[in-house]
């Protein structure tokens, strides 16, 4: 058991015992020679997009609630921009920097985009084979999901992983939201006032539902691991997709992780369950066939108070090795991912805009928010929601959600993330 303790400190899902190290006297500071500031990194990425309009596009999505504002930049790679809505292409969604202190993940995002734009190259990769692979893909990259939290880290709180108002964005999703383990630490794992209470997770949820990816990867640091669902259980899913996810991870471990990455479910591999995570939502609700969480670096010798060193390489050699190994791993995913699904993704692609959306999407953010806001328990509603949560419904779900909203029209129409909802209870 003692041998697991170092891993528990690094496991990004949990890390419940990390100390809020606000003193700079005994900890490693950010190496500005290796790492971009958040502002500079996003500017560099936007400049990269501007230089390669034939391959890259970018948009910045902004939203907010209760006086808190957030923005997320999304970069789309497609070798022919006119095909960015082509549902026959294989779709991959990657998110980096969900936790502010994990700077190395955002540098990896920049490196991947640089290779995609052909400003940097991977050694030992055949260019023609790579181009043939990339022709069939649309890749969306979120290089820095938690910009507000990153700014707090840059201001000196190097252990901060939450967003700008103290919520862990990887506990704010609706699958198994709000459950707390015995050693729960709000500094590490605050799930927010309700699922999708945070603008950042609202943006990511909408992006996932509209893009409908075949592969999702949430990139973190703190250890070296290749995780698949589930985080809130100590088991992996049953079935062929689970076997194919594990097969792909094994190949990545052998080729790029030098056979020392941990593989398995997030909840089972380390022995700590995480509730309300993005990857469980992507797999259970968005129905992404292959959903992963990668941990790309961790210094097991670092003090739990020395967060920059614990989560990020501090020397040039290690920095370059991490970026090379893991960018190569992602291009292996680009090549093998479609082969792993072996044509079985065609039905999902053909369904496109007709993809079923979970009723959870309509109800969690609308009615559960009101329960939290007014401190009232809606026992009947809660039971009903537990029965239908994670089930799939046809587009009629939108009408159903409106009817449920009308049933509670005594509550104000304005709520977190719903300022733009247009729900009419007259004649419907």
CSV table of C-alpha atoms in Angstrom, one decimal:
chain,number,residue,atom,x,y,z
A,1,UNK,CA,0.0,0.0,0.0
A,2,UNK,CA,2.8,2.4,0.8
A,3,UNK,CA,4.1,2.1,-2.7
A,4,UNK,CA,0.9,3.5,-4.0
A,5,UNK,CA,1.1,6.7,-2.0
A,6,UNK,CA,3.4,8.6,-4.4
A,7,UNK,CA,1.0,7.8,-7.2
A,8,UNK,CA,-2.0,9.0,-5.3
A,9,UNK,CA,-0.3,12.4,-5.0
A,10,UNK,CA,0.1,12.6,-8.8
A,11,UNK,CA,-3.2,11.2,-10.0
A,12,UNK,CA,-4.9,14.1,-11.5
A,13,UNK,CA,-8.4,12.8,-10.7
A,14,UNK,CA,-7.8,12.8,-7.0
A,15,UNK,CA,-4.8,14.6,-5.7
A,16,UNK,CA,-6.9,15.2,-2.6
A,17,UNK,CA,-4.0,15.7,-0.2
A,18,UNK,CA,-2.0,18.3,-2.0
A,19,UNK,CA,-1.3,21.4,0.1
A,20,UNK,CA,-2.3,24.8,-1.1
A,21,UNK,CA,1.3,26.0,-1.4
A,22,UNK,CA,1.1,29.8,-1.5
A,23,UNK,CA,4.6,30.4,-0.2
A,24,UNK,CA,7.3,30.8,-2.9
A,25,UNK,CA,10.2,30.4,-0.6
A,26,UNK,CA,10.8,26.6,-1.0
A,27,UNK,CA,9.2,25.8,-4.3
A,28,UNK,CA,10.3,25.7,-8.0
A,29,UNK,CA,9.1,28.7,-10.0
A,30,UNK,CA,7.9,28.6,-13.6
A,31,UNK,CA,10.8,28.2,-16.0
A,32,UNK,CA,10.0,31.1,-18.3
A,33,UNK,CA,12.7,30.0,-20.8
A,34,UNK,CA,10.8,26.8,-21.5
A,35,UNK,CA,7.2,27.8,-20.9
A,36,UNK,CA,5.0,30.4,-22.7
A,37,UNK,CA,2.7,32.6,-20.7
A,38,UNK,CA,-0.9,31.9,-21.3
A,39,UNK,CA,-1.3,35.1,-23.3
A,40,UNK,CA,1.8,34.4,-25.4
A,41,UNK,CA,0.9,30.8,-26.1
A,42,UNK,CA,-2.6,31.7,-27.4
A,43,UNK,CA,-1.1,34.5,-29.5
A,44,UNK,CA,1.5,32.1,-30.9
A,45,UNK,CA,-1.3,29.6,-31.8
A,46,UNK,CA,-3.4,32.3,-33.4
A,47,UNK,CA,-0.4,33.4,-35.5
A,48,UNK,CA,0.1,29.8,-36.5
A,49,UNK,CA,-3.5,29.6,-37.7
A,50,UNK,CA,-3.0,32.8,-39.6
A,51,UNK,CA,0.0,31.4,-41.4
A,52,UNK,CA,-1.8,28.2,-42.4
A,53,UNK,CA,-5.4,29.1,-43.4
A,54,UNK,CA,-5.6,26.1,-45.7
A,55,UNK,CA,-5.3,23.7,-42.8
A,56,UNK,CA,-6.2,25.6,-39.6
A,57,UNK,CA,-9.1,27.7,-38.3
A,58,UNK,CA,-9.7,29.1,-34.9
A,59,UNK,CA,-12.5,30.5,-32.9
A,60,UNK,CA,-12.7,31.9,-29.4
A,61,UNK,CA,-15.9,31.1,-27.5
A,62,UNK,CA,-16.9,33.4,-24.6
A,63,UNK,CA,-19.6,33.0,-22.0
A,64,UNK,CA,-20.3,33.6,-18.3
A,65,UNK,CA,-22.7,33.7,-15.5
A,66,UNK,CA,-23.1,35.4,-12.1
A,67,UNK,CA,-20.4,37.9,-12.9
A,68,UNK,CA,-17.9,35.3,-13.9
A,69,UNK,CA,-16.6,35.2,-17.5
A,70,UNK,CA,-14.6,32.6,-19.3
A,71,UNK,CA,-13.3,32.1,-22.8
A,72,UNK,CA,-12.0,29.0,-24.7
A,73,UNK,CA,-10.0,29.0,-28.0
A,74,UNK,CA,-10.8,26.1,-30.3
A,75,UNK,CA,-8.5,25.3,-33.2
A,76,UNK,CA,-9.7,23.1,-36.0
A,77,UNK,CA,-7.4,21.1,-38.3
A,78,UNK,CA,-8.8,20.0,-41.7
A,79,UNK,CA,-6.7,19.8,-44.8
A,80,UNK,CA,-9.4,21.4,-46.8
A,81,UNK,CA,-11.3,24.1,-44.9
A,82,UNK,CA,-14.4,23.7,-47.0
A,83,UNK,CA,-14.7,20.2,-45.6
A,84,UNK,CA,-14.8,21.1,-41.9
A,85,UNK,CA,-18.4,20.1,-41.7
A,86,UNK,CA,-17.9,16.8,-43.6
A,87,UNK,CA,-19.6,14.1,-41.5
A,88,UNK,CA,-17.8,11.4,-43.4
A,89,UNK,CA,-14.5,12.4,-41.9
A,90,UNK,CA,-13.1,10.8,-38.7
A,91,UNK,CA,-13.4,13.3,-35.8
A,92,UNK,CA,-11.1,13.8,-32.9
A,93,UNK,CA,-11.5,16.2,-30.0
A,94,UNK,CA,-8.5,17.0,-27.8
A,95,UNK,CA,-8.5,19.1,-24.6
A,96,UNK,CA,-5.4,20.4,-22.8
A,97,UNK,CA,-4.9,22.6,-19.7
A,98,UNK,CA,-8.1,21.7,-17.9
A,99,UNK,CA,-6.1,22.2,-14.6
A,100,UNK,CA,-4.2,25.4,-14.4
A,101,UNK,CA,-1.0,24.1,-12.9
A,102,UNK,CA,-0.4,21.6,-15.7
A,103,UNK,CA,1.5,23.9,-18.1
A,104,UNK,CA,3.3,21.1,-20.0
A,105,UNK,CA,-0.1,20.0,-21.4
A,106,UNK,CA,-0.6,23.3,-23.2
A,107,UNK,CA,2.9,23.2,-24.6
A,108,UNK,CA,2.0,19.8,-26.0
A,109,UNK,CA,-1.1,21.2,-27.7
A,110,UNK,CA,1.1,23.9,-29.4
A,111,UNK,CA,3.6,21.2,-30.5
A,112,UNK,CA,0.8,19.1,-32.0
A,113,UNK,CA,-0.6,22.0,-33.9
A,114,UNK,CA,2.9,23.0,-35.1
A,115,UNK,CA,3.3,19.5,-36.6
A,116,UNK,CA,-0.2,19.5,-38.1
A,117,UNK,CA,0.7,22.8,-39.8
A,118,UNK,CA,4.0,21.3,-41.0
A,119,UNK,CA,6.1,23.9,-39.3
A,120,UNK,CA,7.6,21.1,-37.2
A,121,UNK,CA,8.2,17.5,-38.1
A,122,UNK,CA,8.3,14.2,-36.3
A,123,UNK,CA,11.4,12.1,-37.1
A,124,UNK,CA,11.0,8.6,-38.5
A,125,UNK,CA,7.5,9.4,-39.8
A,126,UNK,CA,6.9,9.0,-43.5
A,127,UNK,CA,5.4,12.3,-44.9
A,128,UNK,CA,3.2,10.7,-47.6
A,129,UNK,CA,1.8,8.1,-45.2
A,130,UNK,CA,1.1,10.9,-42.6
A,131,UNK,CA,-0.6,13.0,-45.2
A,132,UNK,CA,-2.8,10.1,-46.3
A,133,UNK,CA,-3.9,9.7,-42.7
A,134,UNK,CA,-4.6,13.3,-42.1
A,135,UNK,CA,-6.7,13.7,-45.2
A,136,UNK,CA,-9.4,11.6,-43.5
A,137,UNK,CA,-9.5,13.5,-40.2
A,138,UNK,CA,-10.9,16.6,-38.6
A,139,UNK,CA,-9.1,17.4,-35.4
A,140,UNK,CA,-10.4,20.0,-32.9
A,141,UNK,CA,-7.8,21.1,-30.3
A,142,UNK,CA,-8.6,23.1,-27.1
A,143,UNK,CA,-5.1,24.2,-26.2
A,144,UNK,CA,-6.1,25.8,-22.8
A,145,UNK,CA,-9.4,24.9,-21.4
A,146,UNK,CA,-8.9,26.7,-18.1
A,147,UNK,CA,-7.5,30.1,-19.0
A,148,UNK,CA,-8.7,31.8,-15.8
A,149,UNK,CA,-7.1,29.1,-13.6
A,150,UNK,CA,-3.9,29.3,-15.6
A,151,UNK,CA,-3.6,33.0,-14.9
A,152,UNK,CA,-3.9,32.4,-11.2
A,153,UNK,CA,-1.0,30.0,-11.5
A,154,UNK,CA,1.1,32.5,-13.4
A,155,UNK,CA,0.4,35.0,-10.6
A,156,UNK,CA,2.1,32.7,-8.1
A,157,UNK,CA,-0.3,30.1,-6.8
A,158,UNK,CA,1.5,27.2,-8.5
A,159,UNK,CA,-0.7,24.5,-6.9
A,160,UNK,CA,-4.0,25.9,-8.3
A,161,UNK,CA,-5.9,23.4,-10.5
A,162,UNK,CA,-9.4,24.9,-10.3
A,163,UNK,CA,-10.9,27.6,-12.5
A,164,UNK,CA,-11.1,31.3,-11.7
A,165,UNK,CA,-13.8,30.9,-9.0
A,166,UNK,CA,-12.5,27.8,-7.3
A,167,UNK,CA,-14.3,25.0,-9.1
A,168,UNK,CA,-12.5,21.9,-10.4
A,169,UNK,CA,-13.6,21.7,-14.1
A,170,UNK,CA,-13.0,17.9,-14.0
A,171,UNK,CA,-15.6,17.5,-11.3
A,172,UNK,CA,-18.3,19.7,-12.9
A,173,UNK,CA,-19.7,17.2,-15.4
A,174,UNK,CA,-23.0,15.5,-14.8
A,175,UNK,CA,-22.1,11.8,-14.7
A,176,UNK,CA,-22.0,10.9,-11.0
A,177,UNK,CA,-21.6,14.6,-10.1
A,178,UNK,CA,-21.2,15.7,-6.6
A,179,UNK,CA,-20.2,12.6,-4.8
A,180,UNK,CA,-17.4,13.0,-2.3
A,181,UNK,CA,-14.9,10.5,-1.1
A,182,UNK,CA,-13.8,10.4,2.6
A,183,UNK,CA,-10.7,12.4,1.9
A,184,UNK,CA,-12.4,15.0,-0.2
A,185,UNK,CA,-10.5,18.3,-0.4
A,186,UNK,CA,-12.4,21.3,-1.7
A,187,UNK,CA,-9.2,23.0,-2.7
A,188,UNK,CA,-8.5,20.1,-5.1
A,189,UNK,CA,-12.0,18.8,-6.1
A,190,UNK,CA,-14.7,21.4,-5.6
A,191,UNK,CA,-17.4,20.2,-8.0
A,192,UNK,CA,-19.3,23.5,-8.1
A,193,UNK,CA,-22.9,24.3,-7.2
A,194,UNK,CA,-24.3,21.9,-9.8
A,195,UNK,CA,-23.3,20.0,-12.9
A,196,UNK,CA,-22.3,22.4,-15.6
A,197,UNK,CA,-22.4,25.4,-13.2
A,198,UNK,CA,-19.2,26.7,-14.8
A,199,UNK,CA,-19.0,28.5,-18.2
A,200,UNK,CA,-15.9,26.5,-19.2
A,201,UNK,CA,-17.7,23.1,-18.9
A,202,UNK,CA,-20.8,24.6,-20.6
A,203,UNK,CA,-18.6,25.5,-23.6
A,204,UNK,CA,-17.0,22.1,-23.7
A,205,UNK,CA,-20.3,20.3,-23.4
A,206,UNK,CA,-21.7,22.2,-26.4
A,207,UNK,CA,-18.5,21.7,-28.4
A,208,UNK,CA,-18.7,17.9,-27.8
A,209,UNK,CA,-22.3,17.6,-28.6
A,210,UNK,CA,-22.1,19.6,-31.9
A,211,UNK,CA,-18.8,18.1,-33.1
A,212,UNK,CA,-19.8,14.5,-32.1
A,213,UNK,CA,-16.2,13.1,-32.0
A,214,UNK,CA,-15.1,9.5,-32.5
A,215,UNK,CA,-12.1,10.0,-30.2
A,216,UNK,CA,-11.8,12.2,-27.1
A,217,UNK,CA,-8.6,12.7,-25.2
A,218,UNK,CA,-8.4,14.9,-22.0
A,219,UNK,CA,-4.7,15.6,-21.4
A,220,UNK,CA,-3.2,16.1,-17.9
A,221,UNK,CA,0.0,15.8,-16.0
A,222,UNK,CA,1.0,14.5,-12.6
A,223,UNK,CA,2.0,10.9,-13.5
A,224,UNK,CA,2.4,8.9,-16.7
A,225,UNK,CA,-0.7,6.9,-17.5
A,226,UNK,CA,-3.2,6.1,-20.3
A,227,UNK,CA,-6.7,5.9,-18.8
A,228,UNK,CA,-10.0,4.9,-20.3
A,229,UNK,CA,-13.5,5.0,-18.6
A,230,UNK,CA,-14.5,4.8,-15.9
A,231,UNK,CA,-13.3,7.3,-13.4
A,232,UNK,CA,-16.3,7.0,-11.0
A,233,UNK,CA,-16.1,3.2,-10.9
A,234,UNK,CA,-13.2,0.8,-10.4
A,235,UNK,CA,-14.0,-1.1,-13.6
A,236,UNK,CA,-13.8,-0.5,-17.4
A,237,UNK,CA,-16.9,-0.9,-19.6
A,238,UNK,CA,-17.8,-4.2,-21.1
A,239,UNK,CA,-17.9,-5.0,-24.8
A,240,UNK,CA,-15.9,-4.7,-28.0
A,241,UNK,CA,-15.3,-0.9,-27.7
A,242,UNK,CA,-13.7,-1.4,-24.3
A,243,UNK,CA,-11.4,-4.1,-25.8
A,244,UNK,CA,-10.4,-1.8,-28.6
A,245,UNK,CA,-9.7,1.1,-26.4
A,246,UNK,CA,-7.4,-1.1,-24.3
A,247,UNK,CA,-5.7,-2.4,-27.4
A,248,UNK,CA,-4.9,1.1,-28.6
A,249,UNK,CA,-3.6,2.1,-25.2
A,250,UNK,CA,-1.4,-1.0,-25.1
A,251,UNK,CA,0.1,-0.1,-28.5
A,252,UNK,CA,0.8,3.5,-27.3
A,253,UNK,CA,2.4,2.3,-24.1
A,254,UNK,CA,4.7,-0.1,-26.0
A,255,UNK,CA,5.8,2.4,-28.7
A,256,UNK,CA,5.7,5.8,-27.0
A,257,UNK,CA,5.5,5.3,-23.2
A,258,UNK,CA,8.4,2.9,-23.0
A,259,UNK,CA,6.1,0.3,-21.4
A,260,UNK,CA,5.9,2.2,-18.1
A,261,UNK,CA,2.5,4.0,-18.4
A,262,UNK,CA,-0.3,2.8,-16.2
A,263,UNK,CA,-3.2,1.5,-18.3
A,264,UNK,CA,-6.8,0.9,-17.2
A,265,UNK,CA,-9.8,2.7,-15.8
A,266,UNK,CA,-9.1,6.0,-14.0
A,267,UNK,CA,-11.1,4.8,-11.0
A,268,UNK,CA,-9.6,1.3,-10.9
A,269,UNK,CA,-5.9,1.8,-11.8
A,270,UNK,CA,-5.0,4.0,-8.7
A,271,UNK,CA,-7.8,3.0,-6.4
A,272,UNK,CA,-9.4,6.4,-6.1
A,273,UNK,CA,-12.8,7.2,-7.6
A,274,UNK,CA,-13.4,10.6,-9.3
A,275,UNK,CA,-16.9,11.8,-9.8
A,276,UNK,CA,-18.2,14.2,-12.4
A,277,UNK,CA,-15.4,13.9,-14.9
A,278,UNK,CA,-15.2,14.9,-18.5
A,279,UNK,CA,-14.2,11.5,-19.9
A,280,UNK,CA,-17.0,9.6,-18.2
A,281,UNK,CA,-19.5,12.2,-19.6
A,282,UNK,CA,-18.0,11.8,-23.1
A,283,UNK,CA,-18.3,8.1,-23.0
A,284,UNK,CA,-21.7,7.7,-21.3
A,285,UNK,CA,-23.6,10.7,-22.5
A,286,UNK,CA,-22.0,11.9,-25.8
A,287,UNK,CA,-21.4,8.2,-26.7
A,288,UNK,CA,-17.8,8.8,-27.9
A,289,UNK,CA,-16.6,5.4,-29.0
A,290,UNK,CA,-13.1,5.9,-27.6
A,291,UNK,CA,-12.7,8.3,-24.7
A,292,UNK,CA,-9.4,8.7,-22.9
A,293,UNK,CA,-7.5,10.6,-20.2
A,294,UNK,CA,-3.8,10.8,-20.7
A,295,UNK,CA,-1.3,11.8,-17.9
A,296,UNK,CA,1.9,12.8,-19.7
A,297,UNK,CA,4.4,13.6,-17.0
A,298,UNK,CA,5.0,13.5,-13.2
A,299,UNK,CA,8.0,13.9,-10.9
A,300,UNK,CA,7.5,11.3,-8.2
A,301,UNK,CA,10.5,12.8,-6.2
A,302,UNK,CA,9.0,16.3,-6.0
A,303,UNK,CA,7.5,17.5,-2.8
A,304,UNK,CA,3.7,17.8,-2.7
A,305,UNK,CA,4.2,21.5,-2.1
A,306,UNK,CA,6.5,21.9,-5.1
A,307,UNK,CA,3.7,21.8,-7.7
A,308,UNK,CA,5.4,23.3,-10.7
A,309,UNK,CA,8.1,20.6,-10.5
A,310,UNK,CA,5.7,17.9,-9.6
A,311,UNK,CA,3.5,18.5,-12.7
A,312,UNK,CA,6.0,20.0,-15.2
A,313,UNK,CA,9.5,19.2,-16.5
A,314,UNK,CA,12.0,21.8,-15.3
A,315,UNK,CA,14.9,21.1,-17.6
A,316,UNK,CA,15.2,21.4,-21.4
A,317,UNK,CA,16.1,17.7,-22.0
A,318,UNK,CA,13.1,16.3,-20.2
A,319,UNK,CA,10.8,19.1,-21.6
A,320,UNK,CA,11.8,18.1,-25.2
A,321,UNK,CA,11.5,14.4,-24.5
A,322,UNK,CA,8.0,14.7,-23.2
A,323,UNK,CA,6.8,16.8,-26.1
A,324,UNK,CA,8.4,14.5,-28.6
A,325,UNK,CA,7.1,11.3,-27.1
A,326,UNK,CA,3.6,12.4,-26.6
A,327,UNK,CA,3.2,14.4,-29.9
A,328,UNK,CA,4.3,11.1,-31.6
A,329,UNK,CA,1.8,9.2,-29.6
A,330,UNK,CA,-1.0,11.5,-30.8
A,331,UNK,CA,-0.1,11.0,-34.4
A,332,UNK,CA,-0.2,7.3,-33.8
A,333,UNK,CA,-3.7,7.8,-32.5
A,334,UNK,CA,-4.5,9.7,-35.7
A,335,UNK,CA,-3.3,6.7,-37.7
A,336,UNK,CA,-4.6,3.8,-35.6
A,337,UNK,CA,-7.8,5.3,-34.2
A,338,UNK,CA,-9.9,4.9,-37.4
A,339,UNK,CA,-8.5,1.4,-37.9
A,340,UNK,CA,-9.4,0.4,-34.3
A,341,UNK,CA,-13.0,1.3,-35.0
A,342,UNK,CA,-12.7,-0.7,-38.2
A,343,UNK,CA,-15.5,1.0,-40.1
A,344,UNK,CA,-18.0,0.5,-37.3
A,345,UNK,CA,-18.1,4.3,-36.9
A,346,UNK,CA,-19.8,4.8,-40.2
A,347,UNK,CA,-23.3,4.6,-38.7
A,348,UNK,CA,-22.5,7.3,-36.2
A,349,UNK,CA,-21.0,9.5,-38.8
A,350,UNK,CA,-24.0,9.0,-41.1
A,351,UNK,CA,-26.4,9.9,-38.3
A,352,UNK,CA,-24.7,13.3,-38.0
A,353,UNK,CA,-27.1,15.9,-36.9
A,354,UNK,CA,-29.7,13.2,-36.1
A,355,UNK,CA,-27.5,11.9,-33.3
A,356,UNK,CA,-29.6,11.4,-30.2
A,357,UNK,CA,-28.9,13.7,-27.3
A,358,UNK,CA,-29.3,12.7,-23.7
A,359,UNK,CA,-32.2,14.2,-21.8
A,360,UNK,CA,-29.6,14.7,-19.1
A,361,UNK,CA,-28.3,17.6,-21.3
A,362,UNK,CA,-31.6,19.4,-21.0
A,363,UNK,CA,-32.5,18.8,-17.5
A,364,UNK,CA,-29.3,18.8,-15.4
A,365,UNK,CA,-28.5,22.4,-16.2
A,366,UNK,CA,-32.1,23.7,-16.1
A,367,UNK,CA,-34.0,22.1,-13.2
A,368,UNK,CA,-31.2,20.9,-11.0
A,369,UNK,CA,-29.7,24.4,-11.1
A,370,UNK,CA,-33.0,25.7,-9.6
A,371,UNK,CA,-33.0,23.2,-6.9
A,372,UNK,CA,-29.5,24.4,-5.8
A,373,UNK,CA,-30.4,28.0,-6.1
A,374,UNK,CA,-33.5,27.9,-4.0
A,375,UNK,CA,-32.4,25.2,-1.6
A,376,UNK,CA,-35.5,23.1,-2.3
A,377,UNK,CA,-35.5,19.4,-2.8
A,378,UNK,CA,-37.6,18.2,-5.7
A,379,UNK,CA,-37.8,14.5,-4.6
A,380,UNK,CA,-40.1,13.4,-7.3
A,381,UNK,CA,-38.1,15.2,-10.0
A,382,UNK,CA,-34.8,13.8,-8.6
A,383,UNK,CA,-36.1,10.2,-8.8
A,384,UNK,CA,-37.4,10.8,-12.3
A,385,UNK,CA,-34.1,12.2,-13.4
A,386,UNK,CA,-32.2,9.3,-12.0
A,387,UNK,CA,-34.4,6.9,-14.1
A,388,UNK,CA,-33.9,8.7,-17.3
A,389,UNK,CA,-30.3,10.0,-16.9
A,390,UNK,CA,-27.8,8.7,-19.5
A,391,UNK,CA,-30.7,7.3,-21.6
A,392,UNK,CA,-30.9,8.4,-25.2
A,393,UNK,CA,-33.9,10.2,-26.7
A,394,UNK,CA,-34.7,11.3,-30.2
A,395,UNK,CA,-34.9,15.0,-31.1
A,396,UNK,CA,-38.3,15.0,-29.4
A,397,UNK,CA,-36.3,15.4,-26.2
A,398,UNK,CA,-36.1,19.2,-26.8
A,399,UNK,CA,-39.9,19.4,-26.8
A,400,UNK,CA,-40.0,17.3,-23.7
A,401,UNK,CA,-37.5,19.5,-21.9
A,402,UNK,CA,-39.6,22.5,-22.7
A,403,UNK,CA,-42.7,20.8,-21.2
A,404,UNK,CA,-40.8,20.0,-18.1
A,405,UNK,CA,-39.6,23.6,-17.9
A,406,UNK,CA,-43.2,24.8,-18.2
A,407,UNK,CA,-44.2,22.6,-15.3
A,408,UNK,CA,-41.9,24.6,-13.2
A,409,UNK,CA,-42.5,28.0,-14.8
A,410,UNK,CA,-42.9,29.4,-11.3
A,411,UNK,CA,-39.2,29.4,-11.2
A,412,UNK,CA,-37.4,32.3,-12.9
A,413,UNK,CA,-36.5,31.6,-16.6
A,414,UNK,CA,-33.0,32.9,-16.1
A,415,UNK,CA,-30.4,30.5,-14.8
A,416,UNK,CA,-26.7,29.7,-15.1
A,417,UNK,CA,-25.9,28.9,-18.7
A,418,UNK,CA,-29.5,29.4,-19.9
A,419,UNK,CA,-29.7,33.1,-20.5
A,420,UNK,CA,-30.2,32.5,-24.2
A,421,UNK,CA,-32.7,29.6,-23.9
A,422,UNK,CA,-36.0,30.4,-25.7
A,423,UNK,CA,-38.7,28.5,-24.0
A,424,UNK,CA,-42.3,29.4,-24.5
A,425,UNK,CA,-45.1,27.9,-22.4
A,426,UNK,CA,-47.9,29.4,-24.5
A,427,UNK,CA,-49.6,27.1,-26.9
A,428,UNK,CA,-46.9,24.4,-26.7
